[in-house]
C-alpha cells in the first residue's frame, strides 16, 4: 500500500482521530503542567509579581506569549491530521508577531535612544536563552508522542510546529518569572529561544516522525 493511500485510510478512521485528539490533550496538559511546576520549584515566580502585574508591559508580555502558545498549539494539533487545513492556523501566527512589532515601535518612540540598549539587553538575556528551552522539553516530548499517534504528512513541518508550540508554552510560563519587561527584550531573546527550539523540533521531526 502506498503511503498516501494509508494516510487517506487513517483520515477516515474515527478511532484513530479520537486517539490522536486524546493524546494531544494529554500531551499539552501534562507537558504544560510539568513545566509550570518546574518553574515554581526551581526559580519561582518573580518576587514583585503582585505589584507589577497591573503594568502594561507585564500584561503585554504575558498576553502575547499566551496568544502565541495557543495559536502554535492549534497549528500543531492540525498538522498531525492529514488533509487538515493548516494554512490559516499558520497565518494566524502573524497576530502575535504584529503585536510585538507594534509594541517595539511604541517602545522605540517613547524611550530615549540611550536607553534602547539597556532595554534590549536586560538583566537575564542568557538565562532566558537557557531556561525557555529547558521548560519546552516536557511539552515537546509530549507533542512528539502525540504526533506519532497521528499521521503528519510532512515530518519536518510537524516537528517544527511541535517545537514552536512547546517553546511558546515555555515562554508563556517563563514570562511569570522574567524581570525583563521591555518589548525589545521580548522581541530579541524570547524570539531567539523560540526559534532555536523550533529548528530543533524540525530536525527531530525529520527523523522521528517519518513514516
Short mmCIF file of C-alpha atoms in Angstrom, two decimals:
data_model
loop_
_atom_site.label_atom_id
_atom_site.label_comp_id
_atom_site.label_asym_id
_atom_site.label_seq_id
_atom_site.Cartn_x
_atom_site.Cartn_y
_atom_site.Cartn_z
CA UNK A 1 0.00 0.00 0.00
CA UNK A 2 1.25 3.46 -0.87
CA UNK A 3 1.86 5.93 1.94
CA UNK A 4 -0.71 8.37 0.53
CA UNK A 5 -3.36 5.62 0.46
CA UNK A 6 -2.54 4.66 4.04
CA UNK A 7 -2.83 8.26 5.19
CA UNK A 8 -6.18 8.59 3.42
CA UNK A 9 -7.47 5.50 5.20
CA UNK A 10 -6.31 6.88 8.54
CA UNK A 11 -8.15 10.13 7.96
CA UNK A 12 -11.32 8.08 7.54
CA UNK A 13 -10.71 6.16 10.76
CA UNK A 14 -12.62 7.93 13.55
CA UNK A 15 -11.00 5.83 16.28
CA UNK A 16 -7.53 6.89 15.15
CA UNK A 17 -8.58 10.54 15.14
CA UNK A 18 -10.09 10.15 18.60
CA UNK A 19 -6.91 8.58 19.96
CA UNK A 20 -4.86 11.36 18.40
CA UNK A 21 -7.07 14.05 19.93
CA UNK A 22 -6.87 12.48 23.36
CA UNK A 23 -3.12 12.08 23.05
CA UNK A 24 -2.73 15.75 22.15
CA UNK A 25 -4.87 16.89 25.08
CA UNK A 26 -2.86 14.68 27.44
CA UNK A 27 0.46 15.84 25.97
CA UNK A 28 -0.39 19.53 26.20
CA UNK A 29 -1.91 19.27 29.68
CA UNK A 30 0.85 17.15 31.15
CA UNK A 31 3.70 18.99 29.44
CA UNK A 32 2.41 22.42 30.42
CA UNK A 33 1.74 21.33 33.99
CA UNK A 34 5.19 19.78 34.36
CA UNK A 35 6.92 22.90 33.05
CA UNK A 36 4.86 25.18 35.29
CA UNK A 37 5.74 23.11 38.34
CA UNK A 38 9.39 23.06 37.27
CA UNK A 39 9.42 26.86 37.13
CA UNK A 40 7.79 27.19 40.55
CA UNK A 41 10.07 24.72 42.36
CA UNK A 42 13.29 25.99 40.79
CA UNK A 43 13.35 29.74 40.07
CA UNK A 44 9.80 30.60 41.15
CA UNK A 45 7.56 33.47 40.16
CA UNK A 46 9.06 36.96 40.18
CA UNK A 47 9.01 38.33 43.69
CA UNK A 48 7.24 41.57 42.76
CA UNK A 49 4.51 40.00 40.62
CA UNK A 50 1.72 41.35 42.82
CA UNK A 51 2.88 44.94 42.38
CA UNK A 52 3.81 44.85 38.70
CA UNK A 53 1.04 42.69 37.27
CA UNK A 54 -1.10 45.72 36.52
CA UNK A 55 1.60 47.44 34.46
CA UNK A 56 1.11 47.48 30.70
CA UNK A 57 4.47 45.92 29.89
CA UNK A 58 3.97 42.89 32.13
CA UNK A 59 0.40 42.35 30.95
CA UNK A 60 1.54 42.61 27.34
CA UNK A 61 4.41 40.16 27.80
CA UNK A 62 2.20 37.57 29.44
CA UNK A 63 -0.66 38.11 26.99
CA UNK A 64 1.37 37.93 23.79
CA UNK A 65 3.20 34.77 24.86
CA UNK A 66 -0.12 33.15 25.77
CA UNK A 67 -1.59 34.11 22.39
CA UNK A 68 1.42 32.61 20.62
CA UNK A 69 1.21 29.43 22.72
CA UNK A 70 -2.48 28.92 21.93
CA UNK A 71 -2.08 29.58 18.19
CA UNK A 72 1.06 27.44 17.90
CA UNK A 73 -0.61 24.57 19.79
CA UNK A 74 -3.60 24.83 17.45
CA UNK A 75 -1.29 24.56 14.45
CA UNK A 76 0.47 21.53 15.96
CA UNK A 77 -2.90 19.87 16.50
CA UNK A 78 -3.95 20.43 12.91
CA UNK A 79 -0.68 19.38 11.33
CA UNK A 80 -0.96 15.86 12.72
CA UNK A 81 -4.22 15.28 10.84
CA UNK A 82 -3.54 14.59 7.15
CA UNK A 83 -5.61 16.68 4.84
CA UNK A 84 -6.48 19.19 7.58
CA UNK A 85 -6.26 22.87 6.68
CA UNK A 86 -3.06 24.30 8.14
CA UNK A 87 -2.58 27.45 6.08
CA UNK A 88 -4.99 29.61 8.08
CA UNK A 89 -3.68 28.46 11.51
CA UNK A 90 -0.16 29.20 10.23
CA UNK A 91 -1.19 32.67 9.05
CA UNK A 92 -2.71 33.39 12.46
CA UNK A 93 0.80 33.22 13.90
CA UNK A 94 1.25 36.65 12.36
CA UNK A 95 -1.06 38.07 15.05
CA UNK A 96 1.41 37.81 17.96
CA UNK A 97 4.22 38.88 15.61
CA UNK A 98 2.27 42.01 14.71
CA UNK A 99 1.54 42.65 18.39
CA UNK A 100 5.25 42.51 19.23
CA UNK A 101 6.19 44.68 16.24
CA UNK A 102 3.73 47.39 17.31
CA UNK A 103 4.98 47.22 20.91
CA UNK A 104 8.59 47.55 19.76
CA UNK A 105 7.73 50.61 17.65
CA UNK A 106 5.97 52.22 20.61
CA UNK A 107 8.94 51.40 22.85
CA UNK A 108 11.42 52.95 20.43
CA UNK A 109 9.37 56.10 20.05
CA UNK A 110 8.81 56.62 23.77
CA UNK A 111 12.24 55.70 25.15
CA UNK A 112 15.30 57.93 24.69
CA UNK A 113 17.85 56.48 22.29
CA UNK A 114 20.46 55.98 25.01
CA UNK A 115 18.03 53.66 26.87
CA UNK A 116 17.44 51.33 23.92
CA UNK A 117 20.45 49.12 24.57
CA UNK A 118 19.66 48.71 28.26
CA UNK A 119 16.09 47.69 27.48
CA UNK A 120 17.18 45.26 24.79
CA UNK A 121 19.91 43.52 26.78
CA UNK A 122 18.01 43.50 30.07
CA UNK A 123 19.34 41.62 33.07
CA UNK A 124 18.74 37.97 32.20
CA UNK A 125 19.25 37.52 28.46
CA UNK A 126 21.46 34.43 28.70
CA UNK A 127 19.23 32.88 31.36
CA UNK A 128 16.21 33.39 29.10
CA UNK A 129 18.06 31.61 26.26
CA UNK A 130 18.76 28.72 28.62
CA UNK A 131 15.55 28.35 30.58
CA UNK A 132 12.95 28.71 27.83
CA UNK A 133 14.38 25.64 26.01
CA UNK A 134 14.55 23.76 29.32
CA UNK A 135 10.87 24.50 30.01
CA UNK A 136 9.99 23.40 26.47
CA UNK A 137 11.38 19.87 26.90
CA UNK A 138 8.30 18.32 28.52
CA UNK A 139 5.75 19.86 26.11
CA UNK A 140 7.97 18.96 23.15
CA UNK A 141 8.31 15.33 24.23
CA UNK A 142 4.56 15.12 24.77
CA UNK A 143 3.74 16.64 21.39
CA UNK A 144 6.11 14.27 19.59
CA UNK A 145 4.47 11.35 21.37
CA UNK A 146 1.04 12.60 20.30
CA UNK A 147 2.10 13.28 16.70
CA UNK A 148 3.35 9.71 16.44
CA UNK A 149 -0.26 8.66 17.04
CA UNK A 150 -1.43 10.95 14.25
CA UNK A 151 -0.40 10.97 10.63
CA UNK A 152 1.62 14.09 9.80
CA UNK A 153 2.17 14.36 6.06
CA UNK A 154 5.32 16.45 6.45
CA UNK A 155 7.51 15.21 9.35
CA UNK A 156 9.80 18.24 9.25
CA UNK A 157 6.92 20.72 9.34
CA UNK A 158 5.21 18.71 12.07
CA UNK A 159 8.38 18.73 14.16
CA UNK A 160 8.78 22.47 13.64
CA UNK A 161 5.16 23.05 14.69
CA UNK A 162 5.71 20.95 17.81
CA UNK A 163 8.89 22.86 18.61
CA UNK A 164 7.14 26.19 18.12
CA UNK A 165 4.20 25.17 20.29
CA UNK A 166 6.43 23.75 23.03
CA UNK A 167 8.71 26.79 23.14
CA UNK A 168 5.76 29.19 23.05
CA UNK A 169 4.25 27.37 26.03
CA UNK A 170 7.63 27.56 27.76
CA UNK A 171 7.89 31.29 27.01
CA UNK A 172 4.41 31.90 28.39
CA UNK A 173 5.41 30.11 31.60
CA UNK A 174 8.81 31.78 31.87
CA UNK A 175 7.17 35.20 31.47
CA UNK A 176 5.81 34.82 35.01
CA UNK A 177 9.38 34.83 36.32
CA UNK A 178 11.22 37.06 33.87
CA UNK A 179 12.01 40.51 35.34
CA UNK A 180 12.77 41.99 31.89
CA UNK A 181 9.55 43.51 30.61
CA UNK A 182 10.67 45.58 27.62
CA UNK A 183 9.17 44.61 24.24
CA UNK A 184 12.71 45.00 22.88
CA UNK A 185 13.88 42.22 25.19
CA UNK A 186 10.87 40.10 24.33
CA UNK A 187 11.33 40.56 20.59
CA UNK A 188 15.02 39.65 20.77
CA UNK A 189 15.73 36.99 23.38
CA UNK A 190 12.38 35.24 23.55
CA UNK A 191 12.39 35.06 19.75
CA UNK A 192 15.89 33.56 19.64
CA UNK A 193 14.97 30.95 22.26
CA UNK A 194 11.72 30.03 20.49
CA UNK A 195 13.41 29.90 17.10
CA UNK A 196 16.10 27.58 18.44
CA UNK A 197 13.58 25.08 19.80
CA UNK A 198 11.54 25.31 16.59
CA UNK A 199 14.59 24.45 14.47
CA UNK A 200 15.47 21.60 16.83
CA UNK A 201 11.91 20.32 16.54
CA UNK A 202 12.11 20.39 12.75
CA UNK A 203 15.36 18.42 12.76
CA UNK A 204 13.99 15.88 15.22
CA UNK A 205 10.72 15.61 13.36
CA UNK A 206 12.52 14.81 10.14
CA UNK A 207 13.99 11.73 11.83
CA UNK A 208 11.39 10.72 14.42
CA UNK A 209 8.09 11.46 12.69
CA UNK A 210 8.84 9.79 9.36
CA UNK A 211 6.59 7.02 8.12
#
